[in-house]
Amino acid sequence: GLPVLLAQRWMPVLRAFARAPEKTREEVLRLQTEFATPDCAMAKAVSDLAGRLHATGLFAGAGAVEEELAGGGAALSMGDIAKVLSAMIINAADTLPDASEAVFCMGARIEHSC
């Protein structure tokens, strides 16, 4: 279901976060990470996925080869995984047609036109 879709979309971001310099990781964790409705389906899916990813050990700080499944870089706690996922879901917006991405410091302030 939803956790699988979230994993497909955001695993590359988690890998990049784990490999980023400490200062960059600190700045990302300062983004908005709280859902307005903590018991909504998306918040529950993020919590579920964070727990599953943490349990796999993929972000335990192991791995250094790009082709490895393990994230490499800094070890991420379950809380950090959940915060990064939440920050990206709450604060990011894909743009069309170029598929670039915008990240907002205080949550998305744009409306969809679709």
mmCIF file of C-alpha atoms in Angstrom:
data_model
loop_
_atom_site.group_PDB
_atom_site.id
_atom_site.type_symbol
_atom_site.label_atom_id
_atom_site.label_comp_id
_atom_site.label_asym_id
_atom_site.label_seq_id
_atom_site.Cartn_x
_atom_site.Cartn_y
_atom_site.Cartn_z
ATOM 1 C CA GLY A 1 0.000 0.000 0.000
ATOM 2 C CA LEU A 2 0.996 3.527 0.803
ATOM 3 C CA PRO A 3 4.277 2.707 2.646
ATOM 4 C CA VAL A 4 5.561 0.870 -0.434
ATOM 5 C CA LEU A 5 4.812 3.856 -2.664
ATOM 6 C CA LEU A 6 6.489 6.189 -0.184
ATOM 7 C CA ALA A 7 9.552 3.936 -0.058
ATOM 8 C CA GLN A 8 9.869 3.901 -3.828
ATOM 9 C CA ARG A 9 9.639 7.685 -3.999
ATOM 10 C CA TRP A 10 11.772 8.694 -1.029
ATOM 11 C CA MET A 11 14.505 5.996 -0.644
ATOM 12 C CA PRO A 12 16.922 7.989 -2.847
ATOM 13 C CA VAL A 13 16.312 11.047 -0.661
ATOM 14 C CA LEU A 14 17.016 9.072 2.521
ATOM 15 C CA ARG A 15 20.242 7.716 0.984
ATOM 16 C CA ALA A 16 21.315 11.243 0.013
ATOM 17 C CA PHE A 17 20.425 12.525 3.488
ATOM 18 C CA ALA A 18 22.520 9.813 5.182
ATOM 19 C CA ARG A 19 25.481 10.678 2.957
ATOM 20 C CA ALA A 20 25.133 14.453 3.286
ATOM 21 C CA PRO A 21 27.442 16.532 5.495
ATOM 22 C CA GLU A 22 26.314 16.889 9.099
ATOM 23 C CA LYS A 23 25.443 20.573 8.665
ATOM 24 C CA THR A 24 23.136 19.730 5.746
ATOM 25 C CA ARG A 25 21.426 16.988 7.765
ATOM 26 C CA GLU A 26 20.870 19.447 10.620
ATOM 27 C CA GLU A 27 19.254 21.959 8.248
ATOM 28 C CA VAL A 28 16.949 19.343 6.725
ATOM 29 C CA LEU A 29 15.815 18.237 10.188
ATOM 30 C CA ARG A 30 14.852 21.864 10.904
ATOM 31 C CA LEU A 31 12.154 21.763 8.200
ATOM 32 C CA GLN A 32 8.540 21.275 9.210
ATOM 33 C CA THR A 33 8.086 17.588 10.080
ATOM 34 C CA GLU A 34 4.764 17.556 11.937
ATOM 35 C CA PHE A 35 1.574 16.695 10.080
ATOM 36 C CA ALA A 36 -1.375 18.987 10.859
ATOM 37 C CA THR A 37 -3.407 15.869 11.649
ATOM 38 C CA PRO A 38 -1.041 13.440 13.411
ATOM 39 C CA ASP A 39 -3.421 10.485 13.056
ATOM 40 C CA CYS A 40 -4.064 10.918 9.318
ATOM 41 C CA ALA A 41 -3.320 8.062 6.904
ATOM 42 C CA MET A 42 -0.146 9.712 5.594
ATOM 43 C CA ALA A 43 1.312 10.284 9.058
ATOM 44 C CA LYS A 44 0.576 6.664 9.977
ATOM 45 C CA ALA A 45 2.152 5.444 6.726
ATOM 46 C CA VAL A 46 5.304 7.479 7.419
ATOM 47 C CA SER A 47 5.565 6.060 10.929
ATOM 48 C CA ASP A 48 5.051 2.529 9.633
ATOM 49 C CA LEU A 49 7.636 2.944 6.878
ATOM 50 C CA ALA A 50 10.193 4.551 9.198
ATOM 51 C CA GLY A 51 9.877 1.607 11.576
ATOM 52 C CA ARG A 52 10.260 -0.915 8.770
ATOM 53 C CA LEU A 53 13.257 0.836 7.221
ATOM 54 C CA HIS A 54 14.961 1.175 10.589
ATOM 55 C CA ALA A 55 14.387 -2.515 11.338
ATOM 56 C CA THR A 56 16.060 -3.538 8.060
ATOM 57 C CA GLY A 57 19.316 -1.828 9.019
ATOM 58 C CA LEU A 58 19.564 -0.142 5.609
ATOM 59 C CA PHE A 59 20.409 3.147 7.300
ATOM 60 C CA ALA A 60 22.692 1.822 10.026
ATOM 61 C CA GLY A 61 25.678 3.644 8.531
ATOM 62 C CA ALA A 62 26.989 0.618 6.616
ATOM 63 C CA GLY A 63 27.719 0.439 2.912
ATOM 64 C CA ALA A 64 29.776 2.756 0.796
ATOM 65 C CA VAL A 65 29.336 1.497 -2.747
ATOM 66 C CA GLU A 66 26.657 3.253 -4.802
ATOM 67 C CA GLU A 67 25.239 -0.070 -6.020
ATOM 68 C CA GLU A 68 24.706 -1.378 -2.468
ATOM 69 C CA LEU A 69 21.201 -1.343 -1.069
ATOM 70 C CA ALA A 70 22.466 -0.031 2.291
ATOM 71 C CA GLY A 71 22.349 3.744 2.558
ATOM 72 C CA GLY A 72 25.908 4.331 3.704
ATOM 73 C CA GLY A 73 26.875 7.571 5.383
ATOM 74 C CA ALA A 74 25.654 8.445 8.855
ATOM 75 C CA ALA A 75 23.524 6.013 10.831
ATOM 76 C CA LEU A 76 19.910 7.225 10.975
ATOM 77 C CA SER A 77 17.588 6.654 13.901
ATOM 78 C CA MET A 78 13.985 5.679 13.302
ATOM 79 C CA GLY A 79 13.049 9.220 14.349
ATOM 80 C CA ASP A 80 15.417 10.762 11.805
ATOM 81 C CA ILE A 81 14.021 8.522 9.052
ATOM 82 C CA ALA A 82 10.483 9.575 9.979
ATOM 83 C CA LYS A 83 11.457 13.261 10.092
ATOM 84 C CA VAL A 84 13.130 13.165 6.673
ATOM 85 C CA LEU A 85 10.155 11.365 5.131
ATOM 86 C CA SER A 86 7.736 13.804 6.766
ATOM 87 C CA ALA A 87 9.766 16.848 5.753
ATOM 88 C CA MET A 88 9.840 15.735 2.140
ATOM 89 C CA ILE A 89 6.149 14.861 2.018
ATOM 90 C CA ILE A 90 5.007 18.051 3.768
ATOM 91 C CA ASN A 91 7.457 20.515 2.259
ATOM 92 C CA ALA A 92 8.163 19.285 -1.263
ATOM 93 C CA ALA A 93 6.262 19.672 -4.495
ATOM 94 C CA ASP A 94 7.052 18.067 -7.824
ATOM 95 C CA THR A 95 6.789 20.501 -10.691
ATOM 96 C CA LEU A 96 5.625 19.682 -14.174
ATOM 97 C CA PRO A 97 6.581 19.225 -16.917
ATOM 98 C CA ASP A 98 10.267 19.115 -15.929
ATOM 99 C CA ALA A 99 9.782 16.959 -12.775
ATOM 100 C CA SER A 100 12.053 19.189 -10.725
ATOM 101 C CA GLU A 101 11.268 19.550 -7.060
ATOM 102 C CA ALA A 102 10.747 22.542 -4.796
ATOM 103 C CA VAL A 103 11.269 22.316 -1.040
ATOM 104 C CA PHE A 104 9.561 24.874 1.213
ATOM 105 C CA CYS A 105 10.942 25.810 4.631
ATOM 106 C CA MET A 106 7.513 26.263 6.243
ATOM 107 C CA GLY A 107 5.340 23.807 4.317
ATOM 108 C CA ALA A 108 3.955 24.126 0.829
ATOM 109 C CA ARG A 109 2.254 27.444 0.153
ATOM 110 C CA ILE A 110 1.008 26.664 -3.368
ATOM 111 C CA GLU A 111 -2.194 25.196 -4.690
ATOM 112 C CA HIS A 112 -2.489 22.396 -7.200
ATOM 113 C CA SER A 113 -4.053 23.288 -10.512
ATOM 114 C CA CYS A 114 -4.937 19.720 -11.492
#
